mmCIF file of C-alpha atoms in Angstrom:
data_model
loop_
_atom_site.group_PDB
_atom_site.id
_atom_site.type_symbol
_atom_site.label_atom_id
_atom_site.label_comp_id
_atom_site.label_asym_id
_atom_site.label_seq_id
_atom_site.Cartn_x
_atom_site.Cartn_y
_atom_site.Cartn_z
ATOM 1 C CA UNK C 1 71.757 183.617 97.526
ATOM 2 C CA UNK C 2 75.006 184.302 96.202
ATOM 3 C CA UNK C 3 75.630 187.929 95.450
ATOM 4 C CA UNK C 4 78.564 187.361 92.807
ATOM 5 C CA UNK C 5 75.508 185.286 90.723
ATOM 6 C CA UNK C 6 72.705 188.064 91.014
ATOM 7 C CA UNK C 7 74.962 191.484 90.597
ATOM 8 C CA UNK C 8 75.264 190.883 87.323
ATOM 9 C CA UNK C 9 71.554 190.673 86.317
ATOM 10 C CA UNK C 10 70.888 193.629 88.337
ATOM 11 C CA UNK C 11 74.135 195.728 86.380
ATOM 12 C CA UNK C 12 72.533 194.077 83.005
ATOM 13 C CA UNK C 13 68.862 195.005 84.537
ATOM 14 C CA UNK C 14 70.297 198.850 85.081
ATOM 15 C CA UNK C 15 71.662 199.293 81.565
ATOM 16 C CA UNK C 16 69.752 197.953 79.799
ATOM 17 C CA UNK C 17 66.207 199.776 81.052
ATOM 18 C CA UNK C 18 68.026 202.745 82.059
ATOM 19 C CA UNK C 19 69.577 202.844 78.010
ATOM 20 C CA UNK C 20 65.788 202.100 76.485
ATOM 21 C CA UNK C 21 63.797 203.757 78.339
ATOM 22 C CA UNK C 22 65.892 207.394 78.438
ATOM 23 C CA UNK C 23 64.091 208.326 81.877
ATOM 24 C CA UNK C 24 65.539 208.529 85.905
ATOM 25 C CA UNK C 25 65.785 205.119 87.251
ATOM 26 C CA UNK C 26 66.744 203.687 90.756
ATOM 27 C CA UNK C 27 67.013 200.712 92.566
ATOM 28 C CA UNK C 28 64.015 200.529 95.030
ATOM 29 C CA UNK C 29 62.582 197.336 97.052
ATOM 30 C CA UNK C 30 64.983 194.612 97.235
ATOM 31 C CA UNK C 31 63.611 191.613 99.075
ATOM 32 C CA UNK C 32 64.090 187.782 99.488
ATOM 33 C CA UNK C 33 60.811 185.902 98.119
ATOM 34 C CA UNK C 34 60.154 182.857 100.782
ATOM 35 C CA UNK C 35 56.941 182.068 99.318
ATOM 36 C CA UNK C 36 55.356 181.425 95.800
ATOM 37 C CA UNK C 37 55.989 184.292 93.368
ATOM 38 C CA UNK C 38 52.555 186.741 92.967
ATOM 39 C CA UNK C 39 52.962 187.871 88.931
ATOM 40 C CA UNK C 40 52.342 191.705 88.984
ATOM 41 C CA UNK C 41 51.709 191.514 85.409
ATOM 42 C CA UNK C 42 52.911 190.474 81.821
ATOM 43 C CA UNK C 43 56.006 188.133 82.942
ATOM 44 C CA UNK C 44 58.601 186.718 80.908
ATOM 45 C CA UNK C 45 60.094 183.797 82.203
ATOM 46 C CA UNK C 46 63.461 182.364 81.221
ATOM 47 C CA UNK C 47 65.284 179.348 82.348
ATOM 48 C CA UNK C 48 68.854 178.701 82.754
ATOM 49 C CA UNK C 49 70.962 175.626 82.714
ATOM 50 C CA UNK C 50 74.304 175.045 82.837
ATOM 51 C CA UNK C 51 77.004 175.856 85.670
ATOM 52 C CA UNK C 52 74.516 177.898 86.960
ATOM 53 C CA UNK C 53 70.784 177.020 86.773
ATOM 54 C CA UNK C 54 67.356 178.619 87.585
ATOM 55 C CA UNK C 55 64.750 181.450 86.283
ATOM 56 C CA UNK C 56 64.631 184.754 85.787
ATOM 57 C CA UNK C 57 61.556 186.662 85.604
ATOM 58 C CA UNK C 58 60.840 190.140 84.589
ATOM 59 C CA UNK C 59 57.451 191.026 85.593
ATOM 60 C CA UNK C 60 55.810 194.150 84.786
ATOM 61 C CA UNK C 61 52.171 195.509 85.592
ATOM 62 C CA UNK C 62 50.298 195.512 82.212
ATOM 63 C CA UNK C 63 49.794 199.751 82.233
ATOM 64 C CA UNK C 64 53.463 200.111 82.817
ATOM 65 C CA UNK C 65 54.395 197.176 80.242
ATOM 66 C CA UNK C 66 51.814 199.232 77.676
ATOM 67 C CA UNK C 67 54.124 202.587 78.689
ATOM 68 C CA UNK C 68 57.138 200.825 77.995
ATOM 69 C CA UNK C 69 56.241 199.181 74.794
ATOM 70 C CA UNK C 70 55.191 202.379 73.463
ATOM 71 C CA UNK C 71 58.149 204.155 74.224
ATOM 72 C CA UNK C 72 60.210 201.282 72.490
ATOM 73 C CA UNK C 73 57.802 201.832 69.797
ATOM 74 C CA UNK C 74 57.630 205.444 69.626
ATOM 75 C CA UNK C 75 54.175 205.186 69.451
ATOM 76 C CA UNK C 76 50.610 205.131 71.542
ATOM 77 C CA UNK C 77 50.133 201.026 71.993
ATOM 78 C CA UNK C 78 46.998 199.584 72.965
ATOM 79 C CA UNK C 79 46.745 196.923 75.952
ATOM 80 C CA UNK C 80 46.067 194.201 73.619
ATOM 81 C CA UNK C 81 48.692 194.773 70.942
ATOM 82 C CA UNK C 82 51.197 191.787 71.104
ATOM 83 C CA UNK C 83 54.221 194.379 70.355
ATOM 84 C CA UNK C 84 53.583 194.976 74.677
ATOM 85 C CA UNK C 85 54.678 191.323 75.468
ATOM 86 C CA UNK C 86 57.263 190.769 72.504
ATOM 87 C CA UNK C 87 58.948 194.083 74.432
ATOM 88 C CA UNK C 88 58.810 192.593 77.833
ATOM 89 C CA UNK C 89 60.142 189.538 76.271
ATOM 90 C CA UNK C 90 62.934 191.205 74.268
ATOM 91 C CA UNK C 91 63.803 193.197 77.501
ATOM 92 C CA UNK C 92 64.362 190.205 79.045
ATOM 93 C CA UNK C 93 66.642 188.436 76.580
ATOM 94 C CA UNK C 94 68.534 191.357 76.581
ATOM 95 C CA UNK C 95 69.343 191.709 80.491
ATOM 96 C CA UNK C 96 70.090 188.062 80.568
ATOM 97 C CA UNK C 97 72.162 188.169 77.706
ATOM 98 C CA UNK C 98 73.768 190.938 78.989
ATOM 99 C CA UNK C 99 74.178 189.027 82.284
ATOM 100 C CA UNK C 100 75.437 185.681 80.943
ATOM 101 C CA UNK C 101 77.868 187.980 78.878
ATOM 102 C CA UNK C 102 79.812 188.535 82.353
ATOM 103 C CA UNK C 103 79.507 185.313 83.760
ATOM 104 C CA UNK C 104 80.206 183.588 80.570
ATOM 105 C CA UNK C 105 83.996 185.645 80.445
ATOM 106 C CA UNK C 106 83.881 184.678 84.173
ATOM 107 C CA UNK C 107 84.387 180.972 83.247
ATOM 108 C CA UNK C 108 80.574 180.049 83.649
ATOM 109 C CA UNK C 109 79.263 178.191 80.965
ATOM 110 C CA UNK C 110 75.221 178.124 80.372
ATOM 111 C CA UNK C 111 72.689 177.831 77.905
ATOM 112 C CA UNK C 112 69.967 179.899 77.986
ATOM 113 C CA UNK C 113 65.957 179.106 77.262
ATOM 114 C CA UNK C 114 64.216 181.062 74.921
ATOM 115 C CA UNK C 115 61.920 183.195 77.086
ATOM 116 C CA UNK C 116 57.857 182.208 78.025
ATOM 117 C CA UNK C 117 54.714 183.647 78.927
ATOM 118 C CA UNK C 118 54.479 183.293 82.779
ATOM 119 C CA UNK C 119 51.370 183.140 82.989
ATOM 120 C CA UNK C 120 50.240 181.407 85.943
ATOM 121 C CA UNK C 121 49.066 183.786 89.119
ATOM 122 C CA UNK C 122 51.642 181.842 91.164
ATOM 123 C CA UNK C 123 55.218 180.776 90.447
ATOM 124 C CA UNK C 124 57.592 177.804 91.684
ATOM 125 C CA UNK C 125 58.023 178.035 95.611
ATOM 126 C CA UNK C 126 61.704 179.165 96.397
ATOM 127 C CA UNK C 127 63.643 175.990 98.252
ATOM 128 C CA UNK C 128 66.478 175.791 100.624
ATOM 129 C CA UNK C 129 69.253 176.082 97.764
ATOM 130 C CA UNK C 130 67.485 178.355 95.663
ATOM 131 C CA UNK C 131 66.067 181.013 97.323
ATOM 132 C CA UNK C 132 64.144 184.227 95.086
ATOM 133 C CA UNK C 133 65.131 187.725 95.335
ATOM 134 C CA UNK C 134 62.941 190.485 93.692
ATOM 135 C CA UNK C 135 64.689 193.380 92.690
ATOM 136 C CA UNK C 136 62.074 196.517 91.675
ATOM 137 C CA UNK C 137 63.881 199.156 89.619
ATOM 138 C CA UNK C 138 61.388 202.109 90.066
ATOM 139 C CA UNK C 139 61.795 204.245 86.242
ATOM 140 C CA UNK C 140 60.034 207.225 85.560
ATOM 141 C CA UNK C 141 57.490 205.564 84.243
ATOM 142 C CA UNK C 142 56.158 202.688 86.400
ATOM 143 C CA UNK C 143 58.073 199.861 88.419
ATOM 144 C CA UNK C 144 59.610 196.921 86.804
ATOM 145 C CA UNK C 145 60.453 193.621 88.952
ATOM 146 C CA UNK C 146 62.992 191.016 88.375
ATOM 147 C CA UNK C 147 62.904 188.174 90.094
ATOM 148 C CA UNK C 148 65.664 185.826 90.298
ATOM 149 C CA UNK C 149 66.238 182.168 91.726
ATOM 150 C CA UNK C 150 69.886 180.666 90.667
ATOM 151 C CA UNK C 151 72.412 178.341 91.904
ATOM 152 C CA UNK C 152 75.552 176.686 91.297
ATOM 153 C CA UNK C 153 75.024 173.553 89.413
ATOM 154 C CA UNK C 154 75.301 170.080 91.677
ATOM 155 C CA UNK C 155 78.033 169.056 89.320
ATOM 156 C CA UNK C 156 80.267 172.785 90.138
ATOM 157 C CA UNK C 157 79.027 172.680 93.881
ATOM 158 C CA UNK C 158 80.600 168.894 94.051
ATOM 159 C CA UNK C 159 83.613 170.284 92.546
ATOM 160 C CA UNK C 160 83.893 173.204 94.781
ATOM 161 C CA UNK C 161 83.166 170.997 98.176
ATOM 162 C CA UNK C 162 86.209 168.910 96.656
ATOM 163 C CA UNK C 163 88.347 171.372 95.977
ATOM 164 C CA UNK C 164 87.828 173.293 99.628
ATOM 165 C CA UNK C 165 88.129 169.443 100.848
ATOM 166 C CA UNK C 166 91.714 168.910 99.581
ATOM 167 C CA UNK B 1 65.491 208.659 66.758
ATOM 168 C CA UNK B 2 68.590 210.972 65.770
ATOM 169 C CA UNK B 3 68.799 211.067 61.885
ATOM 170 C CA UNK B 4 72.013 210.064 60.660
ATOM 171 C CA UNK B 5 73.760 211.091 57.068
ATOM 172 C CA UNK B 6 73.057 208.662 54.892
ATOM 173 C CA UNK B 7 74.947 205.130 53.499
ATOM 174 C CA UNK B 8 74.677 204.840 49.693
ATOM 175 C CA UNK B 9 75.835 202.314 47.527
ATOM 176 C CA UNK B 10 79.171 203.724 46.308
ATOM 177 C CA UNK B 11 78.232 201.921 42.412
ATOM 178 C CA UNK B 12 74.896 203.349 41.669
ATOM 179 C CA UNK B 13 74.116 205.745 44.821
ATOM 180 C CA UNK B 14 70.878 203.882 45.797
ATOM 181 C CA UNK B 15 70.441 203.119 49.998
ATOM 182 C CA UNK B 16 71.877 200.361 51.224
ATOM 183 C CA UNK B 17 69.440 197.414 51.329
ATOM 184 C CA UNK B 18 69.208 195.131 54.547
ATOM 185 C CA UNK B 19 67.762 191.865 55.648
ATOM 186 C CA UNK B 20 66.960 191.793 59.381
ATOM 187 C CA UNK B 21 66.914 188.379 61.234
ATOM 188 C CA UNK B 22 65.576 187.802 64.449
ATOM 189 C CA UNK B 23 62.804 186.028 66.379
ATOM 190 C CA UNK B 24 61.731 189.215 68.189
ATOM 191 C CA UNK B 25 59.212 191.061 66.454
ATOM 192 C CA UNK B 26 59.906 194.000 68.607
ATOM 193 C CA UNK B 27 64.171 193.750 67.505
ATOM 194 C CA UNK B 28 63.321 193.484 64.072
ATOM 195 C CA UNK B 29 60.936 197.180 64.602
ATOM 196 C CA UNK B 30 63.874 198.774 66.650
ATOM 197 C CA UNK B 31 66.556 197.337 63.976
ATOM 198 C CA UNK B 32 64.211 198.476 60.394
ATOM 199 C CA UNK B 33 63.471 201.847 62.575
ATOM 200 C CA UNK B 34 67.174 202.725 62.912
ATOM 201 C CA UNK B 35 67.858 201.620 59.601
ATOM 202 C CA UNK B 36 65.686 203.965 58.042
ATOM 203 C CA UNK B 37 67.121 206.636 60.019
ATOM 204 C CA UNK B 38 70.793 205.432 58.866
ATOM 205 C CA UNK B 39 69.166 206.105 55.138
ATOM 206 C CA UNK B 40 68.842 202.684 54.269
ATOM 207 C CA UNK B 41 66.279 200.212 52.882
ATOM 208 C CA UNK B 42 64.369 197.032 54.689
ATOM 209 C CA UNK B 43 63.883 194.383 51.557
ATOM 210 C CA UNK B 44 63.654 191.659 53.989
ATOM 211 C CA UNK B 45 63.072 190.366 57.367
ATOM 212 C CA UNK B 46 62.952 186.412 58.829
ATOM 213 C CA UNK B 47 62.099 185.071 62.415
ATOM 214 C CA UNK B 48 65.024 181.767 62.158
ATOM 215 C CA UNK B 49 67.684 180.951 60.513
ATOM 216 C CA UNK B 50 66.082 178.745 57.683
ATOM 217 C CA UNK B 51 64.454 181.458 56.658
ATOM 218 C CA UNK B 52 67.030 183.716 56.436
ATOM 219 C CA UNK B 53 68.533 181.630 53.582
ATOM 220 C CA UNK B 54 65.912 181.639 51.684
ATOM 221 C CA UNK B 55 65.356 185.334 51.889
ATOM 222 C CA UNK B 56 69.024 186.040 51.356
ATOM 223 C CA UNK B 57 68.386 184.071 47.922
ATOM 224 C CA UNK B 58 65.238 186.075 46.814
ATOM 225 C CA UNK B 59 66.214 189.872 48.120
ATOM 226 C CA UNK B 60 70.275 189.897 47.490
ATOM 227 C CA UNK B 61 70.581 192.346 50.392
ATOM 228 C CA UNK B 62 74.157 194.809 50.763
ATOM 229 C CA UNK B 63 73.811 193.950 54.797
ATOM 230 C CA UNK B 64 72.180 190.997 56.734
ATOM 231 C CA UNK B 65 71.703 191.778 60.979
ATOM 232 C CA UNK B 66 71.103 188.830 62.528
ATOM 233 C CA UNK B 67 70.283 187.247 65.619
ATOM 234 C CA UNK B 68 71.760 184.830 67.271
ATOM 235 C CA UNK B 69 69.788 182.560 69.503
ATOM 236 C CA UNK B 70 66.660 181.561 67.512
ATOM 237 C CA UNK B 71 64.471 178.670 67.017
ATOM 238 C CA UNK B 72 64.777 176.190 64.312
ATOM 239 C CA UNK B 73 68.433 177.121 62.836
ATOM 240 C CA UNK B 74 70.814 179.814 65.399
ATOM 241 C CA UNK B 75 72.166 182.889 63.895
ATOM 242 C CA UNK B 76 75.750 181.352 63.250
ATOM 243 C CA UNK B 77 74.829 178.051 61.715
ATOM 244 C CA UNK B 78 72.665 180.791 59.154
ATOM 245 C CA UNK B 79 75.229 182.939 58.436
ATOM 246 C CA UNK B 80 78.085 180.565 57.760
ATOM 247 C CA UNK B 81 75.555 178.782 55.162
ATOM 248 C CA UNK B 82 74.760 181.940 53.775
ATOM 249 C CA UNK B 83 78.412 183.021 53.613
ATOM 250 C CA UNK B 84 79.835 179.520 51.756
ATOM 251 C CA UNK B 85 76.720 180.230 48.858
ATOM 252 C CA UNK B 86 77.471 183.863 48.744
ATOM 253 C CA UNK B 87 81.346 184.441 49.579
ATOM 254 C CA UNK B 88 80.656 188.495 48.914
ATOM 255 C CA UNK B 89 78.142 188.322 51.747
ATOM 256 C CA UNK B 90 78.429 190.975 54.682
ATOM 257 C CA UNK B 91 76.654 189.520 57.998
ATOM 258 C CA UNK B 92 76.370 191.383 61.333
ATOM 259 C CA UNK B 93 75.762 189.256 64.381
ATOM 260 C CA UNK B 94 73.081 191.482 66.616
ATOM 261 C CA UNK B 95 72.716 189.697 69.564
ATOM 262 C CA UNK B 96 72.492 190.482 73.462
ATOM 263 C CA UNK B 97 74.799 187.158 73.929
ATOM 264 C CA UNK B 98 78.229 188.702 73.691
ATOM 265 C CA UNK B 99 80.603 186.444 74.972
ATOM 266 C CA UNK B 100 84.149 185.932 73.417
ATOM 267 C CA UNK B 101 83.434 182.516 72.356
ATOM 268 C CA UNK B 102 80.416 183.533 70.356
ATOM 269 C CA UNK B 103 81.888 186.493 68.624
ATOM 270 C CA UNK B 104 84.934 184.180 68.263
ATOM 271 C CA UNK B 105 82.651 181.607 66.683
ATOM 272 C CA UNK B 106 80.631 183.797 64.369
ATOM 273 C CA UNK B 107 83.743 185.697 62.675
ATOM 274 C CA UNK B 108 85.122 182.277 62.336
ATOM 275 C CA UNK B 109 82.021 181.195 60.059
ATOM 276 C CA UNK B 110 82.009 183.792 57.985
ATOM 277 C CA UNK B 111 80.337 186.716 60.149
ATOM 278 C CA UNK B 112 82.239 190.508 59.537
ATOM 279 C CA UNK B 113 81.171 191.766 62.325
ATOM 280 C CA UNK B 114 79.677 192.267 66.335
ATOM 281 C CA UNK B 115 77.144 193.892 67.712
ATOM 282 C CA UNK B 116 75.558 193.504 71.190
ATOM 283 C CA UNK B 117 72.058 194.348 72.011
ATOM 284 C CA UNK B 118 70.703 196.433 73.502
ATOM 285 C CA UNK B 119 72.048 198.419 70.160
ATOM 286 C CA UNK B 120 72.717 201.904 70.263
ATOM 287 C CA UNK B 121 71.917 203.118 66.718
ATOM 288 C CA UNK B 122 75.227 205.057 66.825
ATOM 289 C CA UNK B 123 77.203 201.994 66.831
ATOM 290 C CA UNK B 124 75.713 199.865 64.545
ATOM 291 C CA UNK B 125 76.042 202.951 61.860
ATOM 292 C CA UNK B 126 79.615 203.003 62.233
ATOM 293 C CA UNK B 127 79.599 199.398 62.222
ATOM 294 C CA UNK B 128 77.854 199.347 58.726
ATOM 295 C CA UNK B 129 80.270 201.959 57.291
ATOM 296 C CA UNK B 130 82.798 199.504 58.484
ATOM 297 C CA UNK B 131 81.565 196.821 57.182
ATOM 298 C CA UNK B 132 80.039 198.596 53.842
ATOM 299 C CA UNK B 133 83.854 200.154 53.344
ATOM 300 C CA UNK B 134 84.536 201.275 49.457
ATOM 301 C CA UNK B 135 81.207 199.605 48.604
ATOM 302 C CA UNK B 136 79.635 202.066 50.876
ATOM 303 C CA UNK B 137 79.865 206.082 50.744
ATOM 304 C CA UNK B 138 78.536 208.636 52.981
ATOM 305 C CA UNK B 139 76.571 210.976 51.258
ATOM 306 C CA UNK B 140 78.208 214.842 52.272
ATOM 307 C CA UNK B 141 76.332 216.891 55.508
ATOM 308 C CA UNK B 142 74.803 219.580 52.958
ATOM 309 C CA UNK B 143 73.184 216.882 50.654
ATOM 310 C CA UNK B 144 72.290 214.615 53.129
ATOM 311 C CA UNK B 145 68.361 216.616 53.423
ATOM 312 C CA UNK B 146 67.753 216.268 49.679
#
C-alpha cells in the first residue's frame, strides 16, 4: 500500500468529519484488511479510475450514521429516513473530492464514480497489488471506518518500471 | 447555524433569491439552510444539470450554487448553457472537486465563482457579496433583526 496514495484520504477524512461534525476526533485502529471486507453498517462505496484506481468505502454503523445525519440535519432523524444514507453518501463525495483535489494538483488524473449503496455483507477480497487498509476515526459520537484499496494504474506502473529501467 | 446580516437586492430591497443544484439531497438541505441564515430566499432547487435550465427559465434566480459532478448533464456543461441564454447570470460552482483545472474550466464557461465543499457558511456569504457586488447590499447591524 502506498502511503503517498492513502494520506490524502485520511487528511480529506480528518477535515472533513472533524469540520461537520464540530466534536473531538482521533485517529484510532488502523489495520491492513487481508480478507473480504465485513460492512459495519450503511456503506457508501465509490470507485476510482484513472492513474490511480480502486474503492473507497466509508462505512458507518446505522446508530452512529442516524447520529451523524441528525447533526448534519440539526434535527432528531429516524433510522429509516433516507436523509441518513444521502449524508453518508455526501460525506463520502466530499472526502474523496477533497482527496482527488491533492492528487489531482499532484499530476494524477482520475475520474471519479458517483457513490453506491454497499450493500452486500461482504466486499471484494483485497489481492496482491491492492491490498485494503481500514482507517477508524473514533468522533465523539460513534466510530466511522474508511476503507481503502488503490493502486497505480498498469499503464503509470509500466511507465514508472520504464523510467527506473533507463 | 450562526445568523448572518442579511443580502438584499440593492433595486427593490427584497432577499436575494437562489437556485440550488445538486444531486445530494442532503447538499441541497445544508446549502437552502445556510441560505436562509445569509437572509436569502430558496425559489428553486434541481438534482442535474438539465434541470437546472429549465428551472433557471421558470424562477429567474439573483444566484445559482451548483454542483459539479452530477448525473445526466455536469455542473459546467449547465452553467455555461445557462450563462450563453442569460449573459447577466451569476453561477457559483459548489463542489468538493477543487482542482485547478476544474475551477479553471468553470470560470472559463461562464461560472463567477468557486467554492469547495465541505462549505463553511462563512465563505460562501462573502462569496455571494462578491459575486452579488452593487446588485447586492448588506442591510446595516442595527436593522438586520427587523
Amino acid at each position: 500500500m502506498k502511503m503517498e496514495l492513502i494520506q490524502p484520504f485520511i487528511n480529506a477524512a480528518d477535515a472533513v468529519l472533524a469540520q461537520g461534525l464540530q466534536c473531538p476526533m482521533s485517529i484510532g485502529n488502523l489495520s491492513m484488511e487481508e480478507e473480504a471486507y465485513r460492512r459495519k453498517g450503511i456503506a457508501a462505496l465509490i470507485w476510482i479510475t484513472g492513474d490511480i484506481e480502486g474503492r473507497v468505502i466509508l462505512d458507518l454503523d446505522p446508530q452512529t450514521a442516524v447520529r451523524v445525519a441528525s447533526k448534519f440535519a440539526e434535527a432528531e432523524l429516524p433510522e429509516t429516513d433516507e436523509l441518513v444514507r444521502e449524508t453518508v453518501f455526501e460525506l463520502a463525495n466530499q472526502v474523496i473530492g477533497n482527496a482527488i483535489t491533492v492528487l489531482n494538483d499532484q499530476g494524477f488524473h482520475f475520474r471519479v464514480h458517483p457513490p453506491v449503496l454497499h450493500t452486500s455483507e461482504h466486499g471484494p477480497k483485497s489481492s496482491e497489488d491492492t491490498e485494503a487498509l481500514v482507517i477508524c476515526f473514533e468522533t465523539g459520537i460513534g466510530d466511522v471506518f474508511m476503507n481503502i484499496a488503490l493502486r497505480y494504474s498498469h499503464s503509470l506502473r509500466t511507465e514508472q518500471a520504464a523510467a527506473v529501467g533507463q | 447555524m450562526e445568523q448572518f446580516v442579511p443580502v438584499k437586492r440593492s433595486k427593490d430591497g427584497q432577499p436575494v433569491r437562489y437556485l440550488v443544484v445538486d444531486d445530494s439531497v442532503f447538499a441541497r438541505k445544508n446549502l437552502a439552510r445556510m441560505i436562509e441564515t445569509f437572509g436569502g430566499q430558496l425559489c428553486g432547487e434541481a438534482g442535474d444539470g438539465m434541470t437546472a435550465i429549465t428551472e433557471y427559465d421558470r424562477t429567474n434566480p439573483d444566484i445559482v450554487l451548483m454542483d459539479i459532478t452530477m448525473p445526466q448533464m455536469e455542473g459546467i456543461e449547465a452553467a455555461e448553457k445557462i450563462v450563453q441564454k442569460h449573459p447577466e447570470a451569476r453561477v457559483v460552482m459548489v463542489s468538493s472537486v477543487g482542482y485547478q483545472e476544474n475551477i479553471v474550466a468553470a470560470l472559463q464557461r461562464g461560472a463567477r465563482h468557486f467554492v469547495q465543499k465541505p462549505v463553511k457558511p462563512e465563505v460562501l456569504y462573502e462569496v455571494i457579496k462578491y459575486v452579488m457586488g452593487d446588485d447586492g447590499t448588506v442591510a446595516s447591524a442595527a436593522g438586520a433583526g427587523d
